[in-house]
Coordinates of C-alpha atoms and ligand atoms in Angstrom, one line a residue:
S1 CA 0.0 0.0 0.0
E2 CA 3.0 2.3 0.3
R3 CA 6.3 2.7 -1.5
Y4 CA 8.0 1.3 1.6
A5 CA 5.6 -1.1 3.3
T6 CA 5.7 -1.2 7.1
Q7 CA 6.8 -4.2 9.1
A8 CA 3.2 -5.0 10.0
E9 CA 2.2 -5.0 6.3
I10 CA 5.1 -7.2 5.3
L11 CA 4.3 -9.6 8.1
R12 CA 0.6 -9.8 7.0
Y13 CA 1.9 -10.6 3.5
A14 CA 4.2 -13.3 4.8
N15 CA 1.3 -14.9 6.7
H16 CA -0.9 -14.6 3.6
V17 CA 1.7 -16.5 1.5
A18 CA 2.1 -19.2 4.2
D19 CA -1.7 -19.7 4.2
R20 CA -2.3 -19.5 0.5
F21 CA 0.4 -22.1 -0.3
E22 CA -0.3 -24.2 2.7
L23 CA 3.3 -23.8 3.9
R24 CA 2.6 -24.2 7.6
R25 CA 2.3 -27.9 7.5
D26 CA 6.0 -28.1 6.4
I27 CA 7.2 -25.6 9.1
Q28 CA 8.1 -26.5 12.6
F29 CA 8.1 -23.2 14.5
D30 CA 10.0 -22.2 17.7
T31 CA 12.7 -24.7 16.9
R32 CA 16.4 -23.7 17.3
V33 CA 18.9 -25.9 15.5
T34 CA 22.0 -26.3 17.6
S35 CA 24.1 -28.6 15.5
A36 CA 24.2 -30.2 12.1
S37 CA 26.8 -32.9 11.3
F38 CA 27.4 -34.9 8.2
D39 CA 27.4 -38.6 8.9
E40 CA 29.8 -39.9 6.3
A41 CA 28.8 -43.6 6.5
A42 CA 25.1 -42.9 6.2
G43 CA 25.6 -40.0 3.7
R44 CA 23.2 -37.9 5.8
W45 CA 23.0 -34.8 7.9
R46 CA 22.1 -35.3 11.5
I47 CA 20.4 -32.2 12.9
L48 CA 19.9 -31.5 16.6
T49 CA 17.5 -29.0 18.0
A50 CA 17.6 -27.2 21.3
D51 CA 14.7 -29.3 22.6
G52 CA 16.8 -32.5 22.2
A53 CA 15.1 -33.8 19.0
E54 CA 17.3 -35.3 16.3
M55 CA 16.5 -35.5 12.6
A56 CA 18.3 -37.0 9.6
A57 CA 18.3 -35.5 6.1
T58 CA 20.0 -36.2 2.8
F59 CA 20.3 -32.5 2.1
C60 CA 20.6 -29.6 4.5
I61 CA 19.7 -26.1 3.3
M62 CA 20.6 -23.2 5.5
A63 CA 18.2 -20.4 5.0
T64 CA 19.4 -18.7 8.1
G65 CA 19.5 -15.1 6.8
C66 CA 22.2 -12.5 6.3
L67 CA 21.0 -10.1 8.9
S68 CA 19.3 -12.2 11.5
S69 CA 21.9 -12.6 14.2
P70 CA 22.0 -9.4 16.4
N71 CA 25.3 -7.8 17.2
R72 CA 25.4 -7.1 20.9
P73 CA 28.7 -5.3 21.5
H74 CA 30.2 -5.8 24.9
I75 CA 30.0 -2.4 26.6
E76 CA 31.4 -2.2 30.1
G77 CA 28.6 -2.4 32.8
V78 CA 25.8 -3.1 30.3
E79 CA 24.4 -5.8 32.5
R80 CA 24.0 -3.3 35.4
F81 CA 21.5 -1.1 33.6
E82 CA 18.2 -1.0 35.5
G83 CA 16.0 0.5 32.8
R84 CA 14.5 -1.3 29.8
A85 CA 16.9 -2.4 27.1
Y86 CA 16.0 -3.3 23.5
H87 CA 17.9 -4.3 20.3
T88 CA 16.5 -3.1 17.0
G89 CA 17.0 -6.6 15.5
D90 CA 15.0 -8.3 18.3
W91 CA 12.1 -5.9 18.8
P92 CA 9.1 -6.9 20.9
H93 CA 6.2 -8.0 18.7
E94 CA 3.8 -6.0 20.8
G95 CA 5.7 -2.8 20.1
V96 CA 7.3 -0.3 22.6
D97 CA 5.8 2.9 23.9
F98 CA 8.5 5.5 24.9
T99 CA 6.0 8.2 25.9
L100 CA 7.4 10.4 28.8
L101 CA 10.6 8.4 28.9
R102 CA 14.2 9.4 28.6
V103 CA 15.7 7.2 25.9
G104 CA 19.2 6.5 24.6
V105 CA 19.9 5.1 21.1
I106 CA 23.3 3.6 20.5
G107 CA 24.1 3.2 16.8
T108 CA 23.3 5.2 13.7
G109 CA 23.1 2.7 10.8
S110 CA 19.9 2.0 8.9
S111 CA 18.1 0.8 11.9
G112 CA 19.0 3.7 14.2
I113 CA 18.3 6.2 11.4
Q114 CA 14.8 4.8 10.9
A115 CA 14.0 4.4 14.6
I116 CA 15.4 7.8 15.9
P117 CA 12.8 10.1 14.3
L118 CA 9.9 7.9 15.5
I119 CA 11.3 7.6 19.1
A120 CA 12.0 11.3 19.2
R121 CA 8.3 12.0 18.6
Q122 CA 7.4 9.9 21.7
A123 CA 10.2 10.3 24.1
R124 CA 10.6 13.1 26.7
Q125 CA 14.3 13.2 26.0
L126 CA 16.4 11.4 23.4
F127 CA 20.2 10.9 23.4
V128 CA 21.7 9.6 20.2
F129 CA 25.1 8.0 20.7
Q130 CA 26.8 8.2 17.4
R131 CA 30.2 6.6 16.7
T132 CA 30.2 7.0 12.9
P133 CA 27.9 9.3 11.0
N134 CA 26.1 7.8 8.0
Y135 CA 24.7 9.1 4.7
A136 CA 21.0 8.9 4.4
V137 CA 18.8 9.8 1.4
P138 CA 15.1 10.6 1.8
A139 CA 12.6 7.7 1.4
Q140 CA 10.0 10.0 -0.2
N141 CA 7.6 7.4 1.1
A142 CA 4.0 7.8 0.1
P143 CA 0.9 5.6 -0.3
L144 CA 0.6 3.9 -3.7
D145 CA -2.7 4.8 -5.4
R146 CA -4.9 2.1 -6.9
E147 CA -3.6 2.8 -10.4
A148 CA 0.1 2.5 -9.4
Q149 CA -0.7 -0.8 -7.6
R150 CA -2.6 -2.1 -10.6
E151 CA 0.2 -1.3 -13.0
V152 CA 2.8 -3.0 -10.9
K153 CA 0.7 -6.1 -10.5
A154 CA -0.1 -6.2 -14.2
N155 CA 3.6 -6.1 -15.1
Y156 CA 5.3 -8.4 -12.5
A157 CA 7.0 -10.6 -15.1
A158 CA 8.4 -7.7 -17.1
L159 CA 9.5 -5.8 -14.0
R160 CA 11.3 -8.8 -12.6
A161 CA 13.0 -9.4 -15.9
R162 CA 14.1 -5.8 -16.0
A163 CA 15.4 -5.9 -12.4
R164 CA 17.5 -9.0 -13.1
Q165 CA 19.4 -6.9 -15.7
G166 CA 20.5 -4.4 -13.0
R167 CA 23.8 -4.6 -11.0
T168 CA 21.8 -5.1 -7.8
G169 CA 18.7 -6.6 -9.1
L170 CA 16.8 -3.5 -8.1
L171 CA 14.7 -1.5 -10.5
Y172 CA 16.4 1.8 -10.2
P173 CA 18.2 3.0 -13.4
I174 CA 22.0 3.5 -13.3
N175 CA 23.2 6.5 -15.3
P176 CA 25.7 5.1 -17.9
L177 CA 27.8 8.3 -17.6
P178 CA 30.7 8.8 -15.2
A179 CA 30.4 11.9 -13.0
S180 CA 33.4 13.4 -14.7
A181 CA 31.6 13.4 -18.1
V182 CA 29.3 16.2 -17.0
S183 CA 29.7 19.7 -15.5
S184 CA 29.2 20.3 -11.8
V185 CA 25.9 22.0 -12.6
E186 CA 24.7 18.8 -14.3
Q187 CA 26.0 16.6 -11.5
E188 CA 24.0 18.7 -9.1
R189 CA 20.9 18.4 -11.3
E190 CA 21.2 14.6 -11.4
Y191 CA 21.7 14.3 -7.6
Q192 CA 18.8 16.6 -7.0
A193 CA 16.5 14.6 -9.3
R194 CA 17.4 11.4 -7.5
W195 CA 17.1 13.0 -4.1
E196 CA 13.5 14.1 -5.0
R197 CA 12.7 10.6 -6.3
G198 CA 14.1 9.2 -3.0
G199 CA 15.5 5.8 -2.1
L200 CA 18.6 3.8 -3.0
G201 CA 18.6 4.9 -6.6
F202 CA 20.7 7.9 -5.5
I203 CA 23.8 5.7 -5.8
G204 CA 23.0 5.1 -9.5
S205 CA 23.4 8.9 -10.3
F206 CA 26.6 8.1 -12.1
V207 CA 28.1 4.8 -13.2
D208 CA 31.4 5.3 -11.4
L209 CA 30.3 6.4 -7.9
L210 CA 31.4 3.2 -6.3
V211 CA 34.7 2.9 -8.2
D212 CA 36.1 6.4 -8.4
R213 CA 36.8 8.3 -5.2
Q214 CA 36.7 11.7 -6.9
A215 CA 33.3 10.9 -8.4
N216 CA 32.1 9.7 -5.1
D217 CA 33.3 12.9 -3.4
T218 CA 30.8 14.9 -5.5
A219 CA 27.9 12.8 -4.3
A220 CA 29.2 13.0 -0.7
E221 CA 29.4 16.8 -0.9
F222 CA 25.9 17.0 -2.3
I223 CA 24.6 15.0 0.8
R224 CA 26.6 17.1 3.2
G225 CA 25.1 20.2 1.7
K226 CA 21.6 18.7 2.4
I227 CA 22.6 18.0 6.0
R228 CA 23.8 21.6 6.5
A229 CA 20.5 22.8 5.0
A230 CA 18.4 20.6 7.2
V231 CA 20.2 21.0 10.6
R232 CA 20.0 24.4 12.2
D233 CA 23.0 24.1 14.6
P234 CA 26.2 24.1 12.4
A235 CA 28.2 22.1 15.0
V236 CA 25.5 19.4 15.1
A237 CA 25.3 19.4 11.2
D238 CA 29.1 19.0 11.1
A239 CA 29.0 16.1 13.6
L240 CA 26.3 14.4 11.5
S241 CA 28.3 14.8 8.3
P242 CA 30.2 11.7 7.2
R243 CA 33.5 12.0 5.4
S244 CA 33.7 8.5 4.1
V245 CA 32.7 7.1 0.7
V246 CA 29.0 7.2 0.0
G247 CA 27.6 3.7 -0.4
C248 CA 30.7 2.0 1.1
K249 CA 28.6 1.3 4.2
R250 CA 25.0 0.6 3.3
L251 CA 23.4 3.8 2.1
C252 CA 20.5 4.6 4.6
V253 CA 17.0 5.6 3.6
D254 CA 15.3 7.9 6.0
I255 CA 12.2 9.9 6.8
G256 CA 13.1 13.2 8.5
Y257 CA 16.3 11.9 10.2
Y258 CA 18.6 14.9 10.0
E259 CA 15.7 17.3 10.8
T260 CA 15.1 15.3 14.0
F261 CA 18.2 16.9 15.5
N262 CA 16.5 20.3 15.4
R263 CA 14.1 19.1 18.1
A264 CA 14.6 20.5 21.6
N265 CA 14.3 17.0 23.1
V266 CA 17.0 15.4 21.0
T267 CA 20.8 15.5 21.8
L268 CA 23.5 14.1 19.6
I269 CA 26.4 12.6 21.6
D270 CA 29.5 12.4 19.3
L271 CA 31.4 9.4 20.4
R272 CA 34.4 10.4 18.1
K273 CA 35.1 13.2 20.6
A274 CA 34.8 10.8 23.6
P275 CA 33.9 7.1 23.4
I276 CA 31.3 5.4 25.7
E277 CA 33.1 4.7 29.0
G278 CA 30.4 2.4 30.2
V279 CA 26.8 1.8 31.1
T280 CA 25.7 2.5 34.6
E281 CA 22.5 1.5 36.5
R282 CA 20.9 4.7 35.3
G283 CA 22.4 5.6 31.9
V284 CA 25.5 5.9 29.7
R285 CA 28.8 7.5 30.7
V286 CA 30.6 9.4 28.0
G287 CA 33.5 11.8 28.7
G288 CA 33.0 11.7 32.4
E289 CA 29.3 12.6 32.1
E290 CA 26.4 10.3 32.8
H291 CA 23.4 10.7 30.4
Q292 CA 20.5 9.3 32.4
V293 CA 17.9 7.3 30.5
D294 CA 14.9 5.1 31.3
A295 CA 15.3 3.0 28.2
L296 CA 18.3 2.0 26.0
V297 CA 17.9 1.0 22.4
F298 CA 20.9 -0.9 20.8
A299 CA 20.7 -0.2 17.1
T300 CA 24.1 -1.9 16.8
G301 CA 23.4 -4.1 13.8
F302 CA 24.1 -7.7 13.1
D303 CA 26.9 -10.3 12.9
A304 CA 26.2 -10.2 9.2
M305 CA 26.2 -13.1 6.7
T306 CA 28.1 -15.6 8.8
G307 CA 26.7 -15.0 12.3
A308 CA 23.6 -17.1 12.1
L309 CA 25.5 -20.0 10.4
L310 CA 28.4 -20.0 12.9
R311 CA 26.1 -20.0 15.9
I312 CA 25.1 -23.5 14.8
D313 CA 27.8 -26.2 15.4
I314 CA 28.1 -27.3 11.7
R315 CA 30.4 -30.3 11.1
G316 CA 31.2 -31.6 7.6
A317 CA 33.1 -34.6 6.2
G318 CA 35.7 -35.9 8.6
G319 CA 34.1 -33.9 11.5
R320 CA 35.7 -30.7 10.5
T321 CA 33.8 -27.7 11.9
L322 CA 32.6 -24.7 9.8
R323 CA 34.0 -22.5 12.6
E324 CA 37.5 -23.9 11.9
K325 CA 37.1 -23.7 8.2
W326 CA 36.0 -20.1 8.3
A327 CA 38.4 -19.0 11.0
A328 CA 40.1 -16.6 8.6
G329 CA 36.8 -15.6 6.9
P330 CA 34.0 -17.3 4.9
R331 CA 35.0 -19.4 1.9
T332 CA 32.3 -20.8 -0.4
Y333 CA 31.6 -21.8 -4.0
L334 CA 29.1 -19.4 -5.4
G335 CA 27.9 -18.5 -1.9
V336 CA 25.7 -21.6 -2.2
A337 CA 28.0 -24.5 -1.2
I338 CA 31.1 -25.2 0.8
A339 CA 34.0 -27.6 0.0
G340 CA 34.2 -30.2 2.7
F341 CA 30.5 -29.9 3.5
P342 CA 28.7 -32.3 1.1
N343 CA 24.9 -31.8 0.5
L344 CA 24.9 -28.6 2.5
F345 CA 23.5 -25.5 0.7
T346 CA 23.4 -21.9 1.9
I347 CA 20.7 -19.5 0.6
T348 CA 22.3 -16.1 -0.1
G349 CA 25.5 -17.2 1.6
P350 CA 28.7 -15.1 1.6
G351 CA 30.2 -15.0 -1.9
S352 CA 26.8 -14.4 -3.5
P353 CA 25.2 -11.0 -4.3
S354 CA 22.9 -11.4 -1.2
V355 CA 23.0 -8.1 0.7
L356 CA 24.2 -6.2 -2.3
S357 CA 21.1 -7.2 -4.2
N358 CA 17.4 -7.2 -4.1
M359 CA 17.1 -10.0 -1.4
L360 CA 13.9 -11.7 -2.4
P361 CA 14.8 -12.3 -6.1
S362 CA 18.2 -13.5 -4.9
I363 CA 16.6 -15.9 -2.5
E364 CA 14.4 -17.2 -5.2
Q365 CA 17.3 -17.6 -7.6
H366 CA 19.1 -19.7 -5.0
V367 CA 16.1 -21.8 -4.1
E368 CA 15.4 -22.6 -7.7
W369 CA 19.1 -23.4 -8.4
I370 CA 19.3 -25.7 -5.4
A371 CA 16.0 -27.4 -6.2
D372 CA 17.3 -28.0 -9.8
A373 CA 20.6 -29.4 -8.4
I374 CA 18.8 -31.8 -6.2
G375 CA 16.5 -32.7 -9.1
H376 CA 19.5 -33.3 -11.3
L377 CA 21.0 -35.8 -8.7
R378 CA 17.6 -37.6 -8.2
A379 CA 17.1 -38.0 -11.9
R380 CA 20.5 -39.7 -12.1
G381 CA 20.0 -41.8 -9.0
L382 CA 22.8 -39.9 -7.2
G383 CA 22.8 -38.7 -3.6
R384 CA 25.9 -36.6 -3.0
I385 CA 27.1 -33.2 -4.2
E386 CA 30.1 -31.3 -2.9
A387 CA 31.9 -28.2 -4.1
T388 CA 35.5 -29.0 -5.1
R389 CA 38.3 -27.2 -3.3
A390 CA 39.7 -25.9 -6.6
A391 CA 36.4 -24.4 -7.6
E392 CA 36.0 -22.8 -4.2
E393 CA 39.5 -21.3 -4.3
E394 CA 38.9 -19.8 -7.7
W395 CA 35.5 -18.4 -6.7
V396 CA 36.9 -16.8 -3.5
A397 CA 39.7 -15.2 -5.4
H398 CA 37.2 -13.9 -8.0
V399 CA 34.9 -12.4 -5.3
N400 CA 37.9 -10.6 -3.8
A401 CA 39.2 -9.3 -7.1
V402 CA 35.8 -7.8 -8.0
A403 CA 35.5 -6.2 -4.6
N404 CA 39.0 -4.8 -4.8
A405 CA 38.2 -3.0 -8.0
T406 CA 35.7 -0.9 -6.1
L407 CA 35.6 1.5 -3.2
F408 CA 33.8 -1.0 -1.0
P409 CA 36.8 -2.3 0.9
S410 CA 37.8 1.3 1.9
C411 CA 35.7 1.6 5.0
N412 CA 34.7 -0.3 8.2
S413 CA 31.4 -1.8 7.1
W414 CA 29.5 -4.9 8.1
Y415 CA 30.0 -6.1 4.5
I416 CA 33.7 -6.6 5.5
G417 CA 33.0 -7.8 9.0
A418 CA 34.4 -4.7 10.6
N419 CA 31.5 -4.2 13.0
V420 CA 32.1 -7.3 15.1
P421 CA 35.4 -7.2 17.1
G422 CA 37.7 -10.0 16.1
K423 CA 35.8 -10.9 13.0
P424 CA 38.1 -11.5 10.0
R425 CA 38.2 -8.7 7.5
V426 CA 36.9 -10.3 4.3
F427 CA 34.5 -8.7 1.8
M428 CA 31.6 -11.1 1.9
P429 CA 29.0 -10.3 -0.8
Y430 CA 29.6 -10.7 -4.5
I431 CA 29.2 -7.5 -6.5
G432 CA 27.1 -7.9 -9.7
V433 CA 23.8 -9.8 -10.1
P434 CA 23.8 -10.4 -13.9
P435 CA 27.2 -12.0 -14.1
Y436 CA 26.5 -14.0 -11.0
V437 CA 23.2 -15.4 -12.3
Q438 CA 24.9 -16.2 -15.6
K439 CA 27.7 -18.1 -13.8
C440 CA 25.3 -20.1 -11.8
A441 CA 23.3 -21.0 -14.9
E442 CA 26.5 -22.1 -16.7
V443 CA 27.7 -24.2 -13.8
A444 CA 24.3 -26.1 -13.9
A445 CA 24.3 -26.3 -17.7
N446 CA 27.8 -27.9 -17.6
G447 CA 26.6 -30.7 -15.4
Y448 CA 27.4 -28.9 -12.1
E449 CA 30.9 -27.8 -13.0
G450 CA 33.1 -27.4 -9.9
F451 CA 31.1 -29.9 -7.9
A452 CA 31.9 -33.6 -7.3
L453 CA 28.7 -35.7 -7.7
G454 CA 28.5 -39.1 -6.2
A455 CA 26.2 -41.9 -5.3
Ligands
NA7_501 P1 24.7 -1.2 11.1 O1 24.5 -0.6 9.8 O2 25.7 -2.2 11.3 O3 24.8 -0.1 12.2 C1 25.2 -0.3 13.6 C2 25.5 1.0 14.2 O4 25.8 0.7 15.6 C3 26.6 1.7 13.6 O5 26.3 3.1 13.7 C4 27.8 1.4 14.6 O6 28.8 2.3 14.6 C5 27.1 1.3 15.9 N1 27.8 0.5 16.9 C6 28.1 -0.8 16.8 N2 28.7 -1.1 18.0 C7 28.9 0.0 18.7 C8 29.5 0.3 19.9 N3 30.1 -0.7 20.6 N4 29.4 1.5 20.4 C9 28.8 2.5 19.7 N5 28.2 2.3 18.5 C10 28.3 1.0 18.0 O7 23.3 -2.0 11.6 P2 21.8 -1.7 11.3 O8 20.9 -2.6 12.1 O9 21.5 -0.2 11.4 O10 21.6 -2.0 9.7 C11 22.0 -3.3 9.2 C12 21.4 -3.5 7.9 O11 20.0 -3.9 8.1 C13 21.3 -2.3 7.0 O12 22.5 -2.1 6.3 C14 20.2 -2.7 6.1 O13 20.6 -3.6 5.1 C15 19.2 -3.4 7.0 P3 30.1 2.2 13.6 O14 29.5 2.6 12.2 O15 30.5 0.7 13.6 O16 31.1 3.1 14.1

């Protein structure tokens, strides 16, 4: 019903899909998988759940999500806090009412940037603890009228086909020109048009924004100009202004974020001047000062892409654990399979476009590819598929080479694992939907090239 549907609407839709396609009969809810180990003799995965149940399966497909494992940084004294504490990635289903409360939000990524304007409207006092400022472009969210809805629904197939041609699988157009090909007045006009359109398409203003630092600087300066115009106090505007590469961390999409700092009840605490010393019973100490709050919101993100997988004790052929295998960072073939872990598939795993793509089509592409692979085995009376080490090596090197040709590795983003202390610094997603989809199709067409198939 809107350009950006709310969580409640998306959940209603998920429930509708589950009912319409009778999926509930195949889902066991409230079940945490604690371990999965490959039984070489039986050629099966043995899967244990937290309630002690054990299951066996020929194939094990990990659809555990890229951003599903909350990152809860250890902050000194955090367990002493006597108020209410929340994590944006683990929000109470019944909602939270901050009316009349003093609230602290730690973190200013997408989640913080979306939550802060809403919390500011309810709370008596809001402290925003910002370690690194982020770029946000306006959502320009609005209801979709009946005609717009009808048009989208009438053209699903064509829209999907068009999206698949795009670098990220999203529908926004990418300007084929580099920024340097046009005058600064024309650059400004392009940025302004995309700003008014709203959403992530801003990053498609010029083809080279994510590969050329100078081009990127022009986009960065445009957004900083918008921040200066939106925020009345120049010192606050300056503290909110990022200096890094636009899009290197996930570009955020906001509704009135920067303007929120003009409110009398909102205070920005710049952690680059003084870091958090610790949490006390009553609040957060920064630079010797205690900011007292009744509620603390951790908008501190996720142990992205590998977190949910590594929380499960996964053991492949010969008992080798995935934790050992990935100690220096994730290694996969196509982000869908792992050498040494036969018959295990990962949906949108590291090494696939995943978080740098339109997630739902990417999930569909993996589901279809995996279903085809299993069908291929069954049709030939086979029961085992495993990525070869050589194919995995080659793919990991290729994923890195593509990333290193861009500006993505230049900042401390969760794409590279930099948000979780001790996590290896490896660029995890694969950049480029069309070449990726083509590669997967070729691998299948060539009889699952790079995989060893067996009985
Ligand atoms: P993000 O984008 O990882 O943002 C987390 C924020 O929390 C970010 O501002 C971090 O600062 C901050 N953070 C993390 N740990 C700390 C500590 N210890 N102290 C202070 N601040 C901290 O997560 P989101 O949930 O916002 O978004 C994740 C994705 O979900 C998003 O990209 C969309 O795809 C949807 P830092 O930048 O590390 O200095």
